[in-house]
Amino acid sequence: MKKSWFTKSIVLSVGLSTILAGCSSDKSASEETKKVNVKINSTGLPIVDKTVKLNFVSPKSPLAPNFADMTIFKELQKTTNVQIKWNNIPGDGYQEKKNLLLASGDLPDAFYNSGFSDLDIEKYAKDGTIIPLDNLIDKYMPNLKKRLEERPELRRVITAPDGHIYSLPRAEEMDLVGLPNTMYINKKWLDKLGLKLPTTLEEYHDVLKAFQDKDANGNGKKDEIGLTYLFNGWTGNFGDMIAPFGVPDNNDHRIVRDGKVIFTAVQPEYKEAIQYYHKWVKEGLIDPEATTQDMAKMFAKGKTKDETLGSFIWWENTEMVGTDRQNDYVVLPPLVGPKGKPIVGRSNYSEYGRDAFVITKANMYPEITSRWVDQLYAPKESAQVNWGPIGEIYKEDSNGMLVNKELPAGEAMGEYRQKVAPGGPFIVLKQDFGKVVDMESRAKERLQILDKYYRPYEEKENYPQVFFSEEDSQRINQIQTDITQFVNQKQAHWLQDGGIEKDWKSYIKQLDQMGLPELMKLYQKGLDDFNKTSK
């Protein structure tokens, strides 16, 4: 008999406990269903014998259907008898609408993929809008409890400064997000023009110039784009182009060396790099739209009728240029710059997140909700939440391991995954690969690329996932947003129009006035405290 999506292995002996009827005084979406006497099966499935309805709010990708139509959640409803009414909000407008819901008190039962910042978690925990989960984890979430025992550092990540847990984790131990950028170059054009793969910034400059001047695509038009990237993107950003000057950059403009927090965008190496690349922009070697384009516009440049892209920075090549052109591009290893050696920066992104799921005070069935979400933390189910379900992304081999199916024709994994996998609460640990789930081919390929070309030159340290106190979080938020916006605006302006040497002193002075020294002290204090508690 074919196994259901939720494996029989998690079904244990059934015990009963009774949730007494009651009324919520909170005006919320959950009032559509009045609380009734419900028997909750404390172990095993279904969770309840009679269907219970819950209201969840969640962002979603533009490519994803409403979560109610996703295979994962349809199967979960069958096995648990818990029906979720989804309020899916497009990702771009999610934070604003989430904040409006919280301000109005019109609360769902839970926020899935909550997008709660640390300050949100502390603020809404303090006023009781979201509830503590420690006891629920101990009593109703055996899958999550087991995983937290396996990874004490993950429990530490989700534990607030007051010692309680208010939000649930996501974790994907693939060792990928620390190095989010890969540079690709058009090998087809290199071969056509008789050029070698560049190894230095100057050689790279000359290659891009040749692409442009010698009509590399052969269409008689000067339409070749030398380099494009996603300005301030989580991946595909410009940070590793600054690295050859001695100090790598990242989205936070914050790195760590020898235990000291450094703000990159005030370093002389940063100034030198921006001044240098402005010349490239003037020569037309860097895409003039790179500092303003969104992801969709950037992707379109890799799929033009005539091939026009010479090189780009992104996570992988297929998503950028499509399956029909992916073999035209090869990895461009880190380039040697003025410092005489390659440097690869590390992002401050973590494979662990603490905002996957929160339960609100409006929820009349927190025990049922906890048992529902705990199903997602069973190893096999976590893999499917993260990448997609059996039948669409995976099939099971003879050992019950999830192995990747062939993708539908013309589909790139990155885009297809958005259509079938909701993300959210899941934990996939290193030991799960090759036992519970086979790592997807593009991830294996990316690991090989990173190991071969990038890890030998990566920075040793990055900024960890510090859970700041509410007071420090508030102050960081007050200062950080304006500083980051200012720095990014200036970088874009200087790359396009030049003038960094003339503006530099006033720029540094303005950052000081905006509170940069205080911000760095807060980050240094957070790092020092984190390192003390890690010992």
Coordinates of C-alpha atoms in Angstrom, one line a residue:
M1 CA 0.0 0.0 0.0
K2 CA 1.3 3.4 -0.9
K3 CA 2.4 5.5 2.1
S4 CA 0.5 8.7 2.8
W5 CA 2.5 12.0 2.7
F6 CA 2.7 12.0 6.5
T7 CA 4.5 8.8 7.3
K8 CA 3.0 6.1 9.4
S9 CA 6.1 6.1 11.6
I10 CA 5.0 9.2 13.5
V11 CA 1.7 7.6 14.5
L12 CA 2.0 6.4 18.1
S13 CA -0.5 5.2 20.7
V14 CA -3.5 7.5 21.1
G15 CA -4.2 9.2 24.4
L16 CA -6.9 11.6 25.1
S17 CA -7.2 15.0 26.8
T18 CA -10.1 17.4 26.8
I19 CA -10.0 21.0 25.8
L20 CA -12.8 22.7 27.7
A21 CA -15.1 25.1 25.9
G22 CA -14.5 28.8 26.3
C23 CA -14.8 32.1 24.6
S24 CA -12.1 34.4 23.4
S25 CA -12.5 38.1 24.4
D26 CA -10.2 39.0 21.4
K27 CA -11.8 40.3 18.2
S28 CA -10.1 38.1 15.7
A29 CA -10.6 36.0 12.6
S30 CA -10.8 32.9 14.8
E31 CA -14.2 34.1 16.1
E32 CA -15.7 32.8 12.8
T33 CA -15.6 29.4 14.5
K34 CA -16.8 29.3 18.1
K35 CA -14.8 27.1 20.4
V36 CA -16.5 23.8 21.2
N37 CA -15.7 20.7 23.2
V38 CA -12.9 19.0 21.3
K39 CA -11.1 15.8 22.1
I40 CA -7.4 16.2 21.2
N41 CA -5.4 13.0 20.6
S42 CA -2.3 13.8 22.5
T43 CA -0.2 11.5 20.2
G44 CA -0.8 9.9 16.8
L45 CA -3.0 10.9 14.0
P46 CA -5.5 12.3 13.4
I47 CA -5.0 15.1 15.9
V48 CA -8.7 15.5 16.4
D49 CA -11.5 13.2 15.5
K50 CA -13.8 16.0 14.5
T51 CA -12.6 18.7 12.2
V52 CA -11.3 21.9 13.8
K53 CA -10.8 25.1 11.7
L54 CA -7.9 27.5 12.3
N55 CA -7.1 30.8 10.6
F56 CA -3.5 31.4 9.5
V57 CA -1.9 34.4 7.9
S58 CA 1.2 33.9 5.7
P59 CA 3.2 35.6 2.9
K60 CA 3.6 33.7 -0.3
S61 CA 5.7 33.9 -3.5
P62 CA 4.0 35.4 -6.6
L63 CA 4.5 32.0 -8.2
A64 CA 2.8 30.0 -5.5
P65 CA -1.0 29.2 -5.4
N66 CA -3.0 29.8 -2.3
F67 CA -1.6 27.5 0.3
A68 CA -5.0 25.8 0.6
D69 CA -4.4 24.4 -2.9
M70 CA -0.9 23.1 -2.1
T71 CA -0.5 19.4 -2.0
I72 CA 1.4 19.5 1.3
F73 CA -1.5 21.2 3.2
K74 CA -4.2 19.2 1.5
E75 CA -2.6 16.0 2.6
L76 CA -1.9 17.4 6.1
Q77 CA -5.6 18.3 6.5
K78 CA -6.6 14.7 5.6
T79 CA -4.2 13.2 8.2
T80 CA -4.8 15.6 11.0
N81 CA -8.5 16.7 10.7
V82 CA -7.3 20.2 11.1
Q83 CA -8.5 22.6 8.4
I84 CA -6.5 25.8 7.8
K85 CA -8.2 28.9 6.3
W86 CA -5.3 30.7 4.7
N87 CA -5.0 34.4 4.3
N88 CA -2.1 34.5 1.9
I89 CA -0.6 38.0 1.4
P90 CA 1.8 38.7 -1.5
G91 CA 5.4 38.9 -0.1
D92 CA 6.0 42.5 -1.3
G93 CA 3.1 43.9 0.8
Y94 CA 3.2 41.4 3.6
Q95 CA 5.0 43.4 6.3
E96 CA 2.7 46.4 6.0
K97 CA -0.5 44.2 6.2
K98 CA 1.0 42.1 9.0
N99 CA 1.6 45.3 11.0
L100 CA -2.0 46.5 10.3
L101 CA -3.4 43.3 11.5
L102 CA -1.4 43.4 14.7
A103 CA -2.3 47.1 15.3
S104 CA -6.0 46.5 14.8
G105 CA -6.2 43.4 17.0
D106 CA -7.8 41.4 14.2
L107 CA -5.6 38.5 14.8
P108 CA -5.3 35.1 13.1
D109 CA -4.7 32.0 15.1
A110 CA -1.1 32.0 13.9
F111 CA 1.3 33.7 11.6
Y112 CA 3.0 31.1 9.3
N113 CA 6.3 32.2 7.9
S114 CA 5.7 35.1 10.2
G115 CA 8.3 37.6 9.2
F116 CA 8.5 38.8 12.8
S117 CA 11.6 40.7 13.5
D118 CA 13.4 40.3 16.8
L119 CA 11.8 43.5 18.0
D120 CA 8.3 42.2 16.9
I121 CA 8.8 39.0 18.8
E122 CA 9.9 40.9 22.0
K123 CA 7.2 43.6 21.7
Y124 CA 4.3 41.2 21.0
A125 CA 5.5 38.7 23.5
K126 CA 5.6 41.4 26.2
D127 CA 2.1 42.7 25.5
G128 CA 0.7 39.1 25.2
T129 CA -0.2 39.3 21.5
I130 CA 1.9 36.1 20.9
I131 CA 2.1 33.4 23.4
P132 CA 5.1 31.5 24.9
L133 CA 5.6 28.1 23.4
D134 CA 8.0 26.4 25.9
N135 CA 5.4 24.2 27.5
L136 CA 3.6 23.5 24.2
I137 CA 6.9 22.3 22.8
D138 CA 7.5 20.0 25.8
K139 CA 4.0 18.5 25.8
Y140 CA 2.8 18.6 22.2
M141 CA 5.8 18.8 19.9
P142 CA 7.9 15.7 20.1
N143 CA 9.4 16.1 16.7
L144 CA 10.6 19.6 17.3
K145 CA 11.7 18.7 20.9
K146 CA 13.9 15.9 19.5
R147 CA 15.5 18.2 16.9
L148 CA 16.3 20.9 19.5
E149 CA 17.9 18.2 21.7
E150 CA 20.1 17.3 18.7
R151 CA 20.9 21.0 18.1
P152 CA 21.2 22.9 21.3
E153 CA 22.5 25.9 19.3
L154 CA 19.2 26.0 17.5
R155 CA 17.3 26.2 20.8
R156 CA 19.6 29.0 21.7
V157 CA 18.7 30.9 18.5
I158 CA 15.0 30.8 19.2
T159 CA 15.2 31.6 22.9
A160 CA 14.4 35.3 23.6
P161 CA 16.5 37.3 26.1
D162 CA 13.9 36.6 28.8
G163 CA 14.6 32.9 28.5
H164 CA 11.3 31.9 26.8
I165 CA 10.5 30.7 23.3
Y166 CA 7.8 32.7 21.4
S167 CA 8.5 31.7 17.8
L168 CA 9.5 28.5 16.0
P169 CA 12.6 27.8 13.9
R170 CA 13.4 26.9 10.4
A171 CA 16.8 25.3 9.7
E172 CA 18.5 24.0 6.6
E173 CA 22.1 22.7 7.2
M174 CA 23.6 22.8 3.8
D175 CA 26.4 25.3 4.3
L176 CA 25.4 27.4 1.4
V177 CA 24.0 30.8 2.6
G178 CA 27.2 32.1 4.1
L179 CA 28.6 32.5 0.5
P180 CA 25.6 33.7 -1.5
N181 CA 27.3 35.0 -4.6
T182 CA 28.7 33.2 -7.6
M183 CA 30.0 34.9 -10.6
Y184 CA 29.5 33.4 -14.1
I185 CA 31.0 34.4 -17.4
N186 CA 30.1 33.7 -20.9
K187 CA 32.5 30.9 -22.0
K188 CA 31.0 30.7 -25.4
W189 CA 32.0 34.3 -26.0
L190 CA 35.5 33.8 -24.5
D191 CA 36.1 30.9 -27.0
K192 CA 34.7 32.9 -29.9
L193 CA 37.0 35.8 -29.3
G194 CA 40.0 33.6 -28.3
L195 CA 40.1 34.9 -24.8
K196 CA 41.3 33.2 -21.6
L197 CA 39.3 33.1 -18.4
P198 CA 40.4 36.2 -16.5
T199 CA 42.1 35.8 -13.1
T200 CA 42.6 39.5 -12.2
L201 CA 40.4 42.6 -12.2
E202 CA 42.4 44.1 -15.0
E203 CA 42.1 41.0 -17.1
Y204 CA 38.4 40.9 -16.4
H205 CA 38.1 44.5 -17.4
D206 CA 39.8 43.8 -20.8
V207 CA 37.5 40.8 -21.4
L208 CA 34.3 42.8 -20.8
K209 CA 35.7 45.5 -23.1
A210 CA 36.3 42.9 -25.8
F211 CA 32.8 41.5 -25.4
Q212 CA 31.5 45.0 -26.0
D213 CA 33.8 46.2 -28.8
K214 CA 34.0 43.0 -30.8
D215 CA 30.3 42.2 -31.0
A216 CA 30.6 39.0 -29.0
N217 CA 27.0 37.9 -29.9
G218 CA 27.5 38.6 -33.6
N219 CA 24.3 40.4 -34.2
G220 CA 25.8 43.7 -35.4
K221 CA 24.5 45.7 -32.4
K222 CA 26.4 47.1 -29.5
D223 CA 23.9 45.4 -27.0
E224 CA 26.3 43.3 -25.0
I225 CA 26.1 43.7 -21.2
G226 CA 29.4 43.2 -19.5
L227 CA 28.3 42.6 -15.9
T228 CA 25.0 42.7 -14.2
Y229 CA 24.0 42.0 -10.6
L230 CA 21.2 42.7 -8.1
F231 CA 22.0 45.8 -6.1
N232 CA 21.7 45.0 -2.4
G233 CA 20.2 41.6 -3.2
W234 CA 20.5 38.9 -0.6
T235 CA 22.3 37.0 -3.4
G236 CA 23.8 38.4 -6.5
N237 CA 25.1 41.6 -4.8
F238 CA 28.2 43.6 -5.5
G239 CA 30.1 42.7 -2.2
D240 CA 32.6 40.3 -3.7
M241 CA 33.6 42.9 -6.3
I242 CA 34.7 45.2 -3.5
A243 CA 36.6 42.3 -1.8
P244 CA 39.6 42.4 -4.1
F245 CA 40.5 45.8 -2.6
G246 CA 41.0 44.1 0.8
V247 CA 37.6 44.5 2.6
P248 CA 34.6 42.5 1.4
D249 CA 31.2 44.0 1.6
N250 CA 27.8 42.6 2.2
N251 CA 24.2 43.7 2.5
D252 CA 24.7 44.8 6.1
H253 CA 28.0 46.6 5.3
R254 CA 29.1 44.8 8.5
I255 CA 31.9 42.2 8.8
V256 CA 33.9 40.7 11.6
R257 CA 37.7 40.3 11.8
D258 CA 39.5 39.1 14.9
G259 CA 36.4 39.5 16.9
K260 CA 36.0 43.1 16.0
V261 CA 32.9 44.5 14.2
I262 CA 33.8 46.6 11.1
F263 CA 31.5 48.8 9.1
T264 CA 32.8 48.3 5.6
A265 CA 31.3 51.3 3.9
V266 CA 33.6 53.8 5.8
Q267 CA 36.8 51.9 5.1
P268 CA 39.4 53.3 2.7
E269 CA 39.4 50.1 0.7
Y270 CA 35.6 50.6 0.1
K271 CA 36.2 54.1 -1.2
E272 CA 39.0 52.9 -3.5
A273 CA 36.7 50.1 -4.9
I274 CA 33.8 52.4 -5.7
Q275 CA 36.0 55.0 -7.3
Y276 CA 37.6 52.2 -9.4
Y277 CA 34.3 50.7 -10.6
H278 CA 32.8 54.1 -11.5
K279 CA 35.3 54.0 -14.4
W280 CA 33.8 50.7 -15.5
V281 CA 30.3 52.1 -15.5
K282 CA 31.5 55.1 -17.5
E283 CA 33.0 52.7 -20.1
G284 CA 29.7 50.8 -20.3
L285 CA 31.1 47.6 -18.9
I286 CA 28.7 47.4 -15.9
D287 CA 25.0 47.4 -16.5
P288 CA 23.8 50.9 -15.9
E289 CA 20.5 49.5 -14.6
A290 CA 22.2 47.3 -12.0
T291 CA 21.6 49.7 -9.2
T292 CA 17.9 50.1 -9.9
Q293 CA 16.6 46.9 -11.4
D294 CA 14.5 44.3 -9.6
M295 CA 15.0 40.5 -9.9
A296 CA 12.5 40.0 -12.7
K297 CA 14.2 42.7 -14.9
M298 CA 17.6 41.2 -14.2
F299 CA 16.4 37.6 -15.1
A300 CA 15.0 39.0 -18.3
K301 CA 18.5 40.1 -19.4
G302 CA 19.6 36.5 -19.3
K303 CA 16.8 35.3 -21.6
T304 CA 16.8 37.9 -24.4
K305 CA 16.3 36.7 -27.9
D306 CA 19.9 37.4 -28.8
E307 CA 22.3 36.4 -26.1
T308 CA 23.4 39.7 -24.6
L309 CA 24.9 38.8 -21.2
G310 CA 28.6 38.6 -20.7
S311 CA 28.7 37.9 -17.0
F312 CA 26.6 38.1 -13.9
I313 CA 26.5 37.5 -10.2
W314 CA 23.8 35.2 -8.9
W315 CA 23.2 32.1 -6.9
E316 CA 23.3 29.8 -9.9
N317 CA 23.3 30.1 -13.7
T318 CA 20.1 28.2 -14.7
E319 CA 17.7 30.5 -13.0
M320 CA 19.4 33.5 -14.6
V321 CA 19.9 32.4 -18.2
G322 CA 17.6 29.3 -18.5
T323 CA 18.2 25.7 -19.3
D324 CA 19.0 26.3 -23.0
R325 CA 21.9 28.7 -22.2
Q326 CA 23.2 27.4 -18.9
N327 CA 26.1 25.6 -20.6
D328 CA 27.3 28.8 -22.2
Y329 CA 28.4 30.1 -18.8
V330 CA 31.1 28.9 -16.5
V331 CA 32.1 29.9 -12.9
L332 CA 34.5 32.8 -12.8
P333 CA 36.7 32.2 -9.7
P334 CA 37.5 35.0 -7.3
L335 CA 39.6 37.7 -8.9
V336 CA 42.9 39.0 -7.8
G337 CA 42.8 42.8 -7.1
P338 CA 45.2 45.4 -5.7
K339 CA 45.9 43.4 -2.6
G340 CA 47.4 40.6 -4.6
K341 CA 45.1 37.8 -3.5
P342 CA 41.5 36.7 -3.9
I343 CA 39.1 37.4 -1.0
V344 CA 35.6 36.1 -0.6
G345 CA 33.3 37.8 1.9
R346 CA 30.8 36.0 4.0
S347 CA 27.2 37.1 4.5
N348 CA 25.6 37.4 7.9
Y349 CA 22.7 35.2 6.9
S350 CA 22.2 32.1 9.0
E351 CA 21.0 28.7 8.1
Y352 CA 18.8 29.0 11.2
G353 CA 15.8 31.3 11.5
R354 CA 13.5 32.1 14.4
D355 CA 10.4 33.6 12.7
A356 CA 8.9 30.5 11.1
F357 CA 5.7 30.4 13.2
V358 CA 4.0 32.3 16.1
I359 CA 0.7 31.6 17.8
T360 CA -1.5 34.5 18.9
K361 CA -3.6 35.1 22.0
A362 CA -6.7 34.8 19.8
N363 CA -6.0 31.1 19.2
M364 CA -8.6 29.0 21.1
Y365 CA -6.8 25.7 20.3
P366 CA -3.0 26.3 20.9
E367 CA -2.5 22.6 21.8
I368 CA -4.1 21.5 18.5
T369 CA -2.1 24.2 16.6
S370 CA 1.1 23.0 18.2
R371 CA 0.5 19.4 17.3
W372 CA -0.4 20.5 13.7
V373 CA 2.8 22.4 13.2
D374 CA 4.9 19.7 14.9
Q375 CA 4.0 17.4 12.0
L376 CA 6.2 19.6 9.8
Y377 CA 9.2 19.0 12.0
A378 CA 9.3 15.2 11.3
P379 CA 12.4 14.9 9.1
K380 CA 10.7 13.6 6.0
E381 CA 8.0 16.2 6.2
S382 CA 10.5 19.0 6.8
A383 CA 12.2 18.1 3.6
Q384 CA 8.9 18.4 1.7
V385 CA 8.0 21.7 3.4
N386 CA 11.3 23.1 2.3
W387 CA 11.6 21.7 -1.3
G388 CA 8.3 20.2 -2.3
P389 CA 6.1 17.1 -1.8
I390 CA 6.2 13.5 -2.9
G391 CA 4.7 13.2 -6.3
E392 CA 5.8 16.7 -7.4
I393 CA 9.4 17.1 -6.4
Y394 CA 10.2 13.8 -4.8
K395 CA 9.6 10.1 -5.1
E396 CA 10.6 7.5 -2.4
D397 CA 13.3 5.0 -3.2
S398 CA 13.4 1.4 -2.0
N399 CA 14.8 2.6 1.4
G400 CA 12.1 5.2 1.8
M401 CA 14.5 8.1 1.1
L402 CA 13.2 11.1 -0.8
V403 CA 14.9 11.3 -4.2
N404 CA 14.4 14.1 -6.8
K405 CA 12.1 13.5 -9.7
E406 CA 12.8 14.9 -13.1
L407 CA 11.6 18.4 -13.4
P408 CA 8.8 19.3 -15.8
A409 CA 10.2 20.4 -19.2
G410 CA 11.5 24.0 -19.2
E411 CA 11.2 24.4 -15.4
A412 CA 14.1 25.7 -13.3
M413 CA 14.2 24.3 -9.8
G414 CA 14.3 27.7 -8.2
E415 CA 11.0 28.7 -9.8
Y416 CA 9.3 25.4 -9.6
R417 CA 10.1 25.1 -5.9
Q418 CA 8.2 28.4 -5.2
K419 CA 5.1 26.8 -6.7
V420 CA 5.0 23.7 -4.6
A421 CA 6.9 24.3 -1.4
P422 CA 5.6 26.7 1.2
G423 CA 8.7 27.0 3.4
G424 CA 8.1 28.0 7.0
P425 CA 8.6 25.7 10.0
F426 CA 11.0 22.9 9.1
I427 CA 14.4 21.5 10.2
V428 CA 16.7 19.6 7.8
L429 CA 20.0 18.7 9.5
K430 CA 23.2 17.6 7.9
Q431 CA 22.7 14.0 8.8
D432 CA 19.4 13.9 7.0
F433 CA 21.0 14.2 3.6
G434 CA 21.6 10.8 2.0
K435 CA 19.4 9.2 4.7
V436 CA 16.1 11.0 4.8
V437 CA 16.4 13.1 1.6
D438 CA 18.7 13.2 -1.3
M439 CA 20.2 16.7 -1.8
E440 CA 19.0 18.2 -5.0
S441 CA 21.4 18.3 -7.9
R442 CA 21.8 22.1 -8.1
A443 CA 22.7 22.2 -4.3
K444 CA 25.3 19.5 -4.8
E445 CA 26.7 21.4 -7.7
R446 CA 26.7 24.6 -5.8
L447 CA 28.5 23.0 -2.8
Q448 CA 31.2 21.7 -5.3
I449 CA 31.6 25.2 -6.8
L450 CA 32.0 26.7 -3.3
D451 CA 34.4 24.1 -2.1
K452 CA 36.5 24.3 -5.3
Y453 CA 36.5 28.1 -6.0
Y454 CA 35.4 30.1 -3.0
R455 CA 35.9 28.5 0.4
P456 CA 39.7 28.6 0.1
Y457 CA 39.5 32.4 0.1
E458 CA 36.5 33.1 2.4
E459 CA 36.6 35.3 5.5
K460 CA 37.0 33.4 8.7
E461 CA 34.3 35.2 10.6
N462 CA 30.9 36.7 10.2
Y463 CA 28.3 38.3 12.4
P464 CA 26.2 35.6 14.2
Q465 CA 22.5 35.6 14.9
V466 CA 22.4 37.7 18.0
F467 CA 19.0 38.0 19.8
F468 CA 19.3 41.5 21.2
S469 CA 17.4 42.9 24.1
E470 CA 14.2 44.9 23.3
E471 CA 16.0 48.1 24.2
D472 CA 19.0 47.4 22.0
S473 CA 16.8 46.1 19.2
Q474 CA 14.8 49.3 19.2
R475 CA 17.9 51.5 19.2
I476 CA 19.5 49.4 16.4
N477 CA 16.3 49.7 14.3
Q478 CA 16.1 53.4 14.8
I479 CA 19.7 54.0 13.6
Q480 CA 20.2 51.1 11.2
T481 CA 17.4 51.8 8.6
D482 CA 18.5 55.4 7.9
I483 CA 22.2 54.5 7.7
T484 CA 21.7 51.6 5.4
Q485 CA 19.4 53.6 3.1
F486 CA 21.9 56.5 3.1
V487 CA 24.9 54.2 2.4
N488 CA 23.1 52.4 -0.4
Q489 CA 21.9 55.6 -2.0
K490 CA 25.5 57.0 -2.0
Q491 CA 27.0 53.8 -3.4
A492 CA 24.5 53.8 -6.3
H493 CA 25.1 57.5 -6.9
W494 CA 28.9 57.2 -6.8
L495 CA 29.0 54.2 -9.1
Q496 CA 26.8 55.9 -11.7
D497 CA 27.9 59.5 -11.4
G498 CA 31.2 59.4 -9.5
G499 CA 32.3 62.0 -6.9
I500 CA 33.2 59.7 -4.0
E501 CA 36.6 61.4 -3.5
K502 CA 35.0 64.8 -3.3
D503 CA 32.1 63.7 -1.0
W504 CA 34.0 61.3 1.3
K505 CA 34.7 63.5 4.3
S506 CA 31.2 64.9 4.4
Y507 CA 29.8 61.4 4.0
I508 CA 31.8 60.1 7.0
K509 CA 30.7 63.1 9.0
Q510 CA 27.1 62.6 8.2
L511 CA 27.3 58.9 9.2
D512 CA 28.8 59.9 12.5
Q513 CA 25.9 62.3 13.0
M514 CA 23.4 59.6 12.1
G515 CA 24.7 57.4 15.0
L516 CA 27.1 55.0 13.3
P517 CA 29.5 54.9 16.3
E518 CA 26.7 54.0 18.6
L519 CA 25.4 51.4 16.2
M520 CA 28.8 49.7 16.0
K521 CA 29.1 49.8 19.8
L522 CA 25.7 48.0 20.1
Y523 CA 26.8 45.4 17.5
Q524 CA 30.1 44.9 19.2
K525 CA 28.4 44.4 22.6
G526 CA 26.0 41.9 21.0
L527 CA 28.9 40.0 19.5
D528 CA 30.9 40.0 22.8
D529 CA 27.9 38.8 24.8
F530 CA 27.2 36.1 22.2
N531 CA 30.8 34.8 22.3
K532 CA 30.8 34.7 26.1
T533 CA 27.7 32.6 26.2
S534 CA 29.0 30.3 23.5
K535 CA 31.9 29.2 25.6

